[in-house]
Amino acid sequence: MNKYIEEPRLIFRDTIQKNLIGPGSDVFVSDSENEIISDYPLSRYYSGILFPERDTETSIGEKEMIDANAEIEDDNLEENLILLDKGEEDFDEDVDISKNVEPEKEYSEANQYFPTNFGLTFCVPKDTKSLKVAFKYAKYEQIKPTNAVIEIDEKDYRWFVEHPYNYINRYFKYENGLMSLNKDEFDKGGLSVRNYRDRFKEDERQRELLDSVGYKKGELLLGRLWKRVQREPIVVELNLTEINADESKEYPLDENQEDKSVITCYYKKIYETHYGKFIKILLANRLNHPKNKFSFGNELLNKKAIFQGEISITGTEFLPYKQLTETNPFDEELNLINFQYREEHSFAIGHGCAVTWNNGKTPTELKTTFFARS
């Protein structure tokens, strides 16, 4: 809490982060890593989501439209790359190397509405032999009301359950600051989110309970609940001596134990130039879901979606990334901006996300982000 006293604007930053991307947008528990939310995750969060692939037969017209939305290479890029490899002076050093792709081999990036992958491209010295890539993400699973807990002050809980006209207090229990449902009583039936309020309208003397903290917490416990499941970070040591230009090959990260189908994977592309090695990494959701059931209220779609994804790169030195900032002789303002920021380096570009680094001059870690926190 001290950071908010020193810099109050951080309250707004963190609140936006929690509500747009998560976790931490609900009131059940303070431990956001194990959060419980009373809503479909896809209705609660709006960014940092990887959807499953839409499972449908694609017509020729649809395929052309999808291909048009994918990242395409610049018309003059192939010529620039040849010059770069040869070290010729005519090469424009500001060219965006990440767009050096072979269309028939590149993994098609998802459209902006239902993205299935995200990632980054960065550059390291030519003699770099390896680096570490860490993949983090979470999924949400629906839980029964009896498996949920919610934080509450003991005095608020006592006032609610010990009220002389609370005739359903046997359904609740309290332990270590947490209120939950009594499983033995709840499993007998008789209490649901539909009849909960009605149980407090049977007698006029019960109505004051409707405004109590305990009543409101109990109503949340009876709702549709989803629990966050954080996947253990998956760390991959990338061998940079094996140069590959085919980024269509998938490298599984997580598999379904029953049928061995791939849940998540990553794609990589390594391209070596005289300047350095350019590396592109994508994290992808490889599950499938029917195209006609892409509704945020679809339970199965919510289970398949991936949330709060992150890729971090460590274990190497990073070179400034060459951005696409060509000098325009007719744009004095652009030329002035390029001159003013000539000492400010960018160390990566994001694909479907942004990228941050821990030092403006010599970073030791690159990390994807869906929300700039600086």
C-alpha positions as MATLAB code, in Angstrom:
seq = 'MNKYIEEPRLIFRDTIQKNLIGPGSDVFVSDSENEIISDYPLSRYYSGILFPERDTETSIGEKEMIDANAEIEDDNLEENLILLDKGEEDFDEDVDISKNVEPEKEYSEANQYFPTNFGLTFCVPKDTKSLKVAFKYAKYEQIKPTNAVIEIDEKDYRWFVEHPYNYINRYFKYENGLMSLNKDEFDKGGLSVRNYRDRFKEDERQRELLDSVGYKKGELLLGRLWKRVQREPIVVELNLTEINADESKEYPLDENQEDKSVITCYYKKIYETHYGKFIKILLANRLNHPKNKFSFGNELLNKKAIFQGEISITGTEFLPYKQLTETNPFDEELNLINFQYREEHSFAIGHGCAVTWNNGKTPTELKTTFFARS';
ca = [
       0.000    0.000    0.000;
       3.019    2.312    0.477;
       3.538    2.633   -3.283;
       0.082    4.205   -3.620;
       0.927    6.816   -0.994;
       4.151    7.718   -2.778;
       2.576    7.689   -6.242;
      -1.266    7.766   -6.165;
      -1.599    7.402   -9.958;
      -0.529    3.763   -9.581;
      -3.978    3.067   -8.123;
      -5.539    3.842  -11.506;
      -2.908    1.867  -13.383;
      -3.322   -1.268  -11.276;
      -7.115   -1.007  -11.262;
      -7.205   -0.860  -15.056;
      -4.789   -3.786  -15.251;
      -6.920   -5.921  -12.917;
     -10.168   -5.185  -14.723;
      -9.020   -5.385  -18.342;
      -6.550   -8.275  -18.169;
      -6.652   -9.716  -14.667;
      -6.209  -11.325  -12.311;
      -7.655   -9.603   -9.263;
     -10.935   -8.105  -10.474;
     -13.259   -9.713   -7.917;
     -13.760   -9.616   -4.154;
     -13.585  -13.286   -3.219;
      -9.942  -13.577   -2.155;
      -6.944  -11.226   -1.904;
      -4.691  -13.848   -3.474;
      -5.166  -12.836   -7.109;
      -3.046  -15.741   -8.356;
      -5.825  -18.061   -7.164;
      -8.697  -15.710   -7.834;
     -12.357  -16.664   -8.058;
     -14.661  -14.628  -10.285;
     -18.454  -14.557  -10.420;
     -18.700  -14.283  -14.186;
     -17.596  -15.935  -17.393;
     -13.877  -15.095  -17.801;
     -14.464  -13.956  -21.396;
     -17.149  -11.550  -20.196;
     -14.912  -10.263  -17.420;
     -11.606   -9.723  -19.250;
     -10.961   -8.011  -22.577;
      -7.248   -8.221  -23.334;
      -4.369  -10.670  -23.147;
      -6.593  -13.547  -24.293;
      -5.678  -16.346  -26.700;
      -8.701  -18.041  -28.245;
      -8.784  -21.582  -29.637;
      -8.698  -22.049  -33.392;
     -12.094  -21.827  -35.058;
     -12.890  -25.344  -36.190;
     -14.564  -25.041  -39.569;
     -14.005  -25.757  -43.204;
     -12.707  -22.582  -44.798;
     -13.962  -21.565  -48.203;
     -11.627  -20.018  -50.776;
     -13.079  -16.550  -50.201;
     -12.750  -16.842  -46.428;
      -9.146  -18.037  -46.737;
      -8.242  -15.026  -48.875;
      -9.750  -12.696  -46.292;
      -7.855  -14.400  -43.432;
      -4.614  -14.250  -45.393;
      -5.206  -10.546  -46.030;
      -5.427   -9.942  -42.277;
      -2.220  -11.834  -41.536;
       1.139  -10.108  -41.373;
       2.552   -9.686  -44.893;
       6.016   -8.859  -46.062;
       7.063   -5.527  -47.478;
       7.507   -5.461  -51.262;
      11.100   -4.256  -51.051;
      12.145   -6.352  -48.069;
      13.668   -9.291  -49.912;
      16.089   -7.000  -51.714;
      17.052   -5.305  -48.439;
      17.756   -8.648  -46.754;
      20.063   -9.715  -49.567;
      21.972   -6.458  -49.155;
      22.048   -6.946  -45.385;
      23.575  -10.413  -45.693;
      26.206   -9.093  -48.081;
      26.914   -6.123  -45.830;
      26.399   -3.683  -48.676;
      26.060   -0.016  -47.855;
      22.819    0.499  -49.759;
      20.892   -1.482  -47.169;
      18.413    0.572  -45.164;
      19.359   -0.293  -41.563;
      16.003    0.864  -40.293;
      14.111   -1.930  -42.033;
      11.837   -4.111  -39.910;
      13.470   -7.557  -40.009;
      10.468   -9.249  -38.394;
       8.628   -8.898  -41.685;
      11.155  -11.104  -43.472;
       8.784  -14.003  -44.002;
       8.114  -16.668  -46.527;
       4.317  -16.482  -46.905;
       3.859  -20.184  -47.586;
       5.783  -21.146  -44.432;
       4.848  -18.466  -41.954;
       2.399  -19.374  -39.202;
      -0.611  -17.203  -40.034;
      -1.252  -14.749  -37.232;
      -4.832  -14.489  -35.987;
      -7.109  -11.576  -36.702;
      -7.562   -8.886  -34.094;
     -10.963  -10.096  -32.857;
     -10.125  -13.642  -31.793;
      -6.312  -13.809  -31.598;
      -4.858  -17.287  -31.227;
      -1.233  -16.238  -30.754;
       1.065  -13.404  -29.745;
       4.788  -12.909  -29.467;
       7.834  -10.772  -30.125;
      10.843  -10.330  -32.386;
      14.232   -9.202  -31.070;
      17.912   -9.260  -31.967;
      20.963  -10.773  -30.270;
      24.680  -10.843  -31.201;
      25.655  -13.277  -33.963;
      27.802  -15.417  -31.655;
      24.955  -16.036  -29.178;
      24.478  -19.785  -28.836;
      21.402  -20.004  -26.602;
      18.880  -18.080  -24.523;
      15.988  -18.846  -22.193;
      12.328  -18.343  -23.046;
       9.733  -18.526  -20.266;
       6.038  -18.957  -21.113;
       3.380  -18.074  -18.527;
      -0.403  -18.159  -18.767;
      -3.540  -19.075  -16.861;
      -6.829  -20.802  -17.566;
     -10.156  -20.725  -15.742;
     -12.280  -23.659  -14.681;
     -15.816  -23.629  -13.374;
     -16.179  -24.701   -9.749;
     -19.066  -25.748   -7.539;
     -20.316  -23.251   -4.916;
     -19.136  -25.579   -2.148;
     -15.554  -25.327   -3.441;
     -15.465  -21.535   -3.155;
     -14.572  -19.220   -0.275;
     -14.976  -15.492    0.181;
     -13.246  -13.106    2.569;
     -15.382  -11.428    5.231;
     -14.844   -9.745    8.588;
     -15.838  -12.029   11.435;
     -18.190   -9.400   12.912;
     -20.077   -9.145    9.597;
     -20.338  -12.915    9.371;
     -21.531  -13.239   12.984;
     -24.168  -10.529   12.553;
     -25.526  -12.343    9.512;
     -25.619  -15.965   10.746;
     -26.547  -15.162   14.350;
     -29.440  -12.910   13.378;
     -32.547  -14.372   15.090;
     -34.505  -14.368   11.816;
     -31.878  -15.921    9.582;
     -33.434  -19.329    9.034;
     -30.760  -20.603    6.632;
     -27.638  -19.956    8.736;
     -26.940  -23.699    8.819;
     -25.839  -23.458    5.168;
     -22.813  -21.290    5.992;
     -19.573  -21.696    7.899;
     -16.590  -19.519    8.795;
     -12.889  -20.239    9.201;
      -9.812  -18.014    9.257;
     -11.549  -14.990    7.781;
     -13.258  -16.968    5.043;
     -16.945  -17.643    4.598;
     -18.034  -20.746    2.676;
     -20.980  -23.064    2.199;
     -21.528  -25.999    4.527;
     -21.227  -28.867    2.036;
     -23.182  -31.393    4.106;
     -26.171  -29.070    4.394;
     -25.938  -27.630    0.873;
     -25.845  -31.065   -0.761;
     -29.183  -31.879    0.849;
     -30.752  -29.273   -1.418;
     -33.170  -26.468   -0.671;
     -30.845  -23.514   -1.327;
     -29.952  -21.992   -4.678;
     -29.155  -18.593   -6.121;
     -32.719  -18.482   -7.461;
     -34.492  -18.897   -4.116;
     -31.833  -17.292   -1.891;
     -33.430  -13.833   -1.827;
     -36.903  -15.267   -1.403;
     -35.792  -17.007    1.790;
     -35.352  -13.572    3.370;
     -38.768  -12.262    2.366;
     -40.832  -14.773    4.246;
     -40.947  -12.556    7.317;
     -40.891   -8.756    7.513;
     -38.287   -8.972   10.285;
     -35.846  -10.663    7.903;
     -35.691   -7.814    5.415;
     -32.884   -5.934    7.171;
     -30.653   -8.900    6.351;
     -30.875   -8.042    2.640;
     -28.553   -5.048    3.127;
     -26.001   -6.892    5.223;
     -22.465   -7.747    4.099;
     -23.016  -11.391    4.982;
     -26.097  -11.654    2.771;
     -24.285  -10.155   -0.229;
     -21.280  -12.432    0.259;
     -23.573  -15.443    0.473;
     -25.282  -14.471   -2.764;
     -21.902  -14.333   -4.516;
     -21.024  -17.818   -3.263;
     -24.168  -19.205   -4.867;
     -23.449  -17.723   -8.300;
     -21.666  -19.061  -11.368;
     -18.053  -19.252  -10.228;
     -14.778  -19.659  -12.112;
     -11.415  -20.282  -10.481;
      -8.102  -19.228  -11.966;
      -5.588  -22.005  -12.572;
      -2.060  -20.689  -13.101;
       0.043  -22.891  -15.350;
       3.513  -23.458  -13.949;
       5.964  -21.375  -16.021;
       7.441  -23.391  -18.878;
      11.099  -22.537  -19.479;
      12.679  -23.485  -22.791;
      16.362  -23.164  -23.624;
      16.522  -22.114  -27.243;
      19.456  -23.378  -29.287;
      20.434  -20.518  -31.607;
      23.017  -22.519  -33.535;
      20.177  -24.257  -35.385;
      19.083  -21.531  -37.774;
      15.555  -22.030  -39.055;
      13.477  -19.923  -41.429;
      10.371  -22.113  -41.260;
       8.119  -20.834  -38.511;
       5.234  -23.146  -39.372;
       6.667  -25.946  -37.208;
       5.035  -26.113  -33.795;
       6.876  -26.957  -30.578;
       4.378  -28.327  -27.996;
       4.365  -26.817  -24.503;
       1.289  -28.399  -22.952;
      -0.547  -31.542  -24.043;
      -3.838  -33.215  -23.196;
      -2.910  -36.299  -21.184;
      -5.807  -38.332  -22.581;
      -5.424  -37.946  -26.337;
      -1.996  -36.235  -26.464;
      -3.442  -33.338  -28.453;
      -1.511  -30.080  -28.223;
      -3.026  -27.415  -25.941;
      -0.360  -24.760  -26.318;
       2.777  -24.531  -28.384;
       5.335  -22.012  -29.534;
       6.666  -21.126  -32.952;
      10.137  -19.800  -33.594;
      12.038  -18.244  -36.448;
      15.759  -17.446  -36.412;
      17.320  -15.354  -39.144;
      21.008  -14.462  -39.136;
      22.413  -11.290  -40.698;
      25.745   -9.504  -40.469;
      24.157   -7.272  -37.793;
      22.972  -10.082  -35.536;
      20.471  -12.895  -35.109;
      16.832  -11.896  -35.308;
      14.531  -14.214  -33.374;
      10.765  -14.369  -33.521;
       8.811  -16.251  -30.840;
       5.043  -16.828  -30.820;
       2.925  -18.468  -28.106;
      -0.226  -20.087  -29.532;
      -3.418  -21.715  -28.322;
      -3.801  -24.897  -30.409;
      -7.184  -26.063  -29.166;
     -10.154  -26.051  -31.545;
     -13.704  -24.791  -31.076;
     -16.722  -24.729  -33.423;
     -16.964  -21.467  -35.320;
     -20.710  -21.150  -34.719;
     -20.238  -21.373  -30.948;
     -17.829  -18.470  -30.478;
     -19.970  -16.828  -27.815;
     -18.462  -15.338  -24.678;
     -21.227  -17.093  -22.770;
     -20.222  -20.485  -24.129;
     -18.873  -22.510  -21.207;
     -16.550  -24.683  -23.293;
     -15.039  -21.677  -25.087;
     -14.257  -20.094  -21.707;
     -12.499  -23.291  -20.628;
     -10.379  -23.392  -23.792;
      -9.310  -19.739  -23.774;
      -5.931  -18.754  -22.340;
      -5.569  -15.655  -20.162;
      -2.787  -13.406  -18.887;
      -0.197  -14.856  -21.242;
       3.400  -13.668  -21.049;
       6.678  -14.453  -22.783;
       9.978  -13.403  -21.207;
      13.461  -13.700  -22.719;
      16.636  -13.883  -20.605;
      20.127  -15.323  -20.665;
      21.628  -13.208  -23.416;
      22.695   -9.736  -24.515;
      20.189   -7.812  -26.631;
      20.973   -5.551  -29.567;
      18.888   -2.495  -30.478;
      16.113   -3.495  -32.831;
      16.079   -1.773  -36.202;
      12.734   -0.046  -36.502;
      10.996    0.922  -39.714;
      11.654    4.698  -39.520;
      12.712    5.674  -42.994;
      13.803    9.257  -43.485;
      11.351   11.212  -45.581;
      13.015   14.199  -47.267;
       9.649   15.937  -47.489;
       8.617   15.452  -43.843;
      10.625   17.874  -41.724;
       8.716   17.021  -38.553;
       9.478   13.296  -38.901;
      13.139   14.022  -39.595;
      13.310   16.208  -36.495;
      11.713   13.506  -34.335;
      14.107   10.866  -35.664;
      17.040   13.125  -34.885;
      15.822   13.981  -31.381;
      15.346   10.311  -30.438;
      18.401    8.917  -32.191;
      19.897    7.804  -28.847;
      16.695    6.071  -27.675;
      16.786    2.401  -28.586;
      14.019   -0.113  -29.041;
      14.987   -3.696  -28.248;
      11.991   -5.613  -29.603;
       8.670   -5.373  -31.383;
       5.500   -7.182  -30.359;
       3.084   -9.224  -32.425;
      -0.405   -8.768  -31.009;
       1.101   -7.209  -27.889;
       3.760   -4.752  -26.710;
       7.209   -5.455  -25.270;
       8.972   -3.996  -22.250;
      12.571   -4.324  -21.040;
      14.233   -3.722  -17.704;
      16.936   -1.284  -18.808;
      16.870    1.373  -21.503;
      20.542    0.906  -22.438;
      21.560   -2.693  -21.672;
      18.475   -4.791  -20.883;
      18.844   -8.286  -19.454;
      15.187   -9.274  -19.898;
      12.503   -8.696  -22.521;
       8.887   -9.284  -21.604;
       5.612   -9.132  -23.532;
       2.792   -7.034  -22.128;
      -0.778   -6.091  -22.955;
      -0.700   -3.030  -20.741;
       2.136   -0.503  -20.469;
       2.879   -0.142  -16.747;
       5.465    2.656  -16.828;
];
